[in-house]
XYZ file of C-alpha atoms in Angstrom:
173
model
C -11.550 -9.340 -5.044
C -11.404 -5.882 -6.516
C -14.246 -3.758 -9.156
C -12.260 -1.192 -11.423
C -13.991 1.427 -13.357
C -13.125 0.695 -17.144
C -12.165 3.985 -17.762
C -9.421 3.912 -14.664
C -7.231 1.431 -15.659
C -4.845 3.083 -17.879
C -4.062 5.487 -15.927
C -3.974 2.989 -12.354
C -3.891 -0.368 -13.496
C -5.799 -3.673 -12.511
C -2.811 -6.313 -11.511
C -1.714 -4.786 -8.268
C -1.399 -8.015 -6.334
C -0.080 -9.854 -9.060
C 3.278 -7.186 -9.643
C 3.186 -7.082 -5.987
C 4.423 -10.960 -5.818
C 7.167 -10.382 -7.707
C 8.481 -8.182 -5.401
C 11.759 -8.823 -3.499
C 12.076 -9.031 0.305
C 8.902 -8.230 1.503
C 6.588 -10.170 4.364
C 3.463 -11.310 2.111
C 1.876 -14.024 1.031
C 1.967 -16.260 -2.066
C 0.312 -15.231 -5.062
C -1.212 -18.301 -7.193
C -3.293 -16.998 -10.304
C -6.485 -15.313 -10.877
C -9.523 -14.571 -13.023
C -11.089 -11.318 -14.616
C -14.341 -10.558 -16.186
C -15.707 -7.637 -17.493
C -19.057 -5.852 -15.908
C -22.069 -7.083 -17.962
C -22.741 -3.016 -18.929
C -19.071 -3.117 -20.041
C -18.252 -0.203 -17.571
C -15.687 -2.165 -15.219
C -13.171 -5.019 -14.876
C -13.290 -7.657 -11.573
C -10.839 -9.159 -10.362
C -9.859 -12.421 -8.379
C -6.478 -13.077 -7.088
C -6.195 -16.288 -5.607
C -3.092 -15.921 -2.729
C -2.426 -18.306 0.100
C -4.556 -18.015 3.529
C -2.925 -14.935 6.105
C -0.715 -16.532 8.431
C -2.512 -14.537 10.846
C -5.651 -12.317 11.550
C -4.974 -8.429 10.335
C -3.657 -6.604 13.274
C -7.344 -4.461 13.750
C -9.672 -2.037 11.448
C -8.332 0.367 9.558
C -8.135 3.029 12.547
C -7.074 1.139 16.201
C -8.235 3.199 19.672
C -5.283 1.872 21.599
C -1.482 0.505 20.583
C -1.258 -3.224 19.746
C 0.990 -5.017 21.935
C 3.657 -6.275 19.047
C 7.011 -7.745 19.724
C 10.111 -6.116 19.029
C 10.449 -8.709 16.151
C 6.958 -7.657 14.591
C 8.306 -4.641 13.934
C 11.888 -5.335 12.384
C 9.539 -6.830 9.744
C 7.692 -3.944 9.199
C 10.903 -1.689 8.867
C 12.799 -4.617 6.586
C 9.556 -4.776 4.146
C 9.106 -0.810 4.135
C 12.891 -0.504 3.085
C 12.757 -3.297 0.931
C 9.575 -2.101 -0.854
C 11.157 1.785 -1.405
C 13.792 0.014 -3.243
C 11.927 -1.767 -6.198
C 11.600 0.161 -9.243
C 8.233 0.360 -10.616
C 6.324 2.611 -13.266
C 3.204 2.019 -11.725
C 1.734 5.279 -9.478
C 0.516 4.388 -5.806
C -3.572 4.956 -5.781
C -4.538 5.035 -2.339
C -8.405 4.768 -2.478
C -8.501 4.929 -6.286
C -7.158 8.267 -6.371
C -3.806 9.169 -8.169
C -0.793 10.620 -6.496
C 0.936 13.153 -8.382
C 3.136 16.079 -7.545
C 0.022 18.347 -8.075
C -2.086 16.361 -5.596
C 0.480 16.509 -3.248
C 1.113 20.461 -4.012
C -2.886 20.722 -3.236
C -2.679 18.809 -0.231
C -0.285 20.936 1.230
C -1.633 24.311 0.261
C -4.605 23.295 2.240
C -2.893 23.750 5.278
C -0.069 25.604 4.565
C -0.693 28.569 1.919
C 1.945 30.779 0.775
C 4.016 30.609 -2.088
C 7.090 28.029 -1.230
C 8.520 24.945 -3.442
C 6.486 21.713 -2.530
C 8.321 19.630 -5.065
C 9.289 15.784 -3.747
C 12.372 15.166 -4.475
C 12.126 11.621 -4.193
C 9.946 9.145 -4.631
C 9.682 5.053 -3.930
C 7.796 2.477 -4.557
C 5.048 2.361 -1.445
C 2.315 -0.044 -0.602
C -0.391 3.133 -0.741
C -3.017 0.917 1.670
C -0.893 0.884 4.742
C -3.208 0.628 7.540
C -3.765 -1.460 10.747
C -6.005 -3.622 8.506
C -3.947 -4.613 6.127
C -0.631 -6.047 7.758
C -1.186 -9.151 9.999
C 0.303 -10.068 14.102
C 2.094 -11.237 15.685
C 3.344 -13.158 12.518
C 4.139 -9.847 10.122
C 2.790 -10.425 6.789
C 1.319 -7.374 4.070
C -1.565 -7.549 1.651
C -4.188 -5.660 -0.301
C -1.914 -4.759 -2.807
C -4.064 -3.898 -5.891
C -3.003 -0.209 -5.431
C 0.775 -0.054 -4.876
C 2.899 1.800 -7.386
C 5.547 5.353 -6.921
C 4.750 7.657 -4.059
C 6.848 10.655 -1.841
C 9.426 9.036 0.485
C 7.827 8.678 3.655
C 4.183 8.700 2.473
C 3.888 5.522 4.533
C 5.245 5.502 7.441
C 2.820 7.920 9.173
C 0.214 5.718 8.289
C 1.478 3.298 10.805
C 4.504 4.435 12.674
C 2.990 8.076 12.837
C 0.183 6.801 14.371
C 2.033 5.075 17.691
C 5.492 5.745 18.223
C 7.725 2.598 18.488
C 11.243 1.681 19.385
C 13.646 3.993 17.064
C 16.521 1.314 17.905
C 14.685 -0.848 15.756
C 15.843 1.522 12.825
């Protein structure tokens, strides 16, 4: 169930979860219907997606204090649905926590800790989940959800979310 401010959804959409099912090659699961309603003051839209149950319970909170204990073929499905997911075209723009990311954001970002006057332009970008976290991806069955804000973000944006975070087995590709 997601709220979305009125005012936000031109510019980040409302139907994350249901563009995310027609997605190719990537762990999640099912996507049946849903319903929407509009705040009594008029000010946001709600949203219920109706999906299957998780095959599994999310591997932890957001932020884990120690490295889950996943097999090696947990994480071949991690790497198979991040590389699948980079190569859907999309025109929607990733909003991690409702917030936009654009080449400026990302310029700003970087300025914070690096100032000085070099290019910061991405050269590339795919299309990324934007909510990758610990929380959100399910073991030791792999499966990813909480897709409402998915859309184009820089290459690699992801994966030091979760891979960043504990190193595992670079044979795994």
């Amino acid at each position: 169930m997601e709220r979305r401010a009125l005012a936000k959804i031109p510019e980040q959409g409302w139907n994350g979860t249901e563009c995310a099912a027609r997605l190719g090659g990537i762990a999640q699961h099912k996507w049946h219907g849903c319903v929407v309603w509009r705040a009594g003051d008029g000010s946001a839209i709600w949203r219920a997606d109706e999906t299957d149950l998780l095959p599994r319970p999310p591997v932890g909170t957001a932020v884990l204090s120690e490295a889950p204990k996943l097999p090696n073929e947990w994480w071949k499905a991690l790497n198979a649905t991040l590389d699948a997911l980079a190569l859907q075209p999309t025109r929607r723009i990733a909003t991690p926590d409702t917030v936009t990311i654009t080449q400026e954001l990302v310029t700003a970002s970087i300025r914070i800790v690096f100032p000085g006057d070099f290019d910061t332009t991405v050269e590339r970008w795919v299309s990324a989940h934007a909510d990758l976290n610990w929380a959100n991806i399910t073991a030791p069955v792999f499966s990813l959800f909480d897709w409402e804000d998915w859309g184009s973000a820089p290459l690699g944006a992801e994966q030091r979310d979760i891979v960043g975070e504990f190193p595992c087995d670079p044979s795994l590709g």
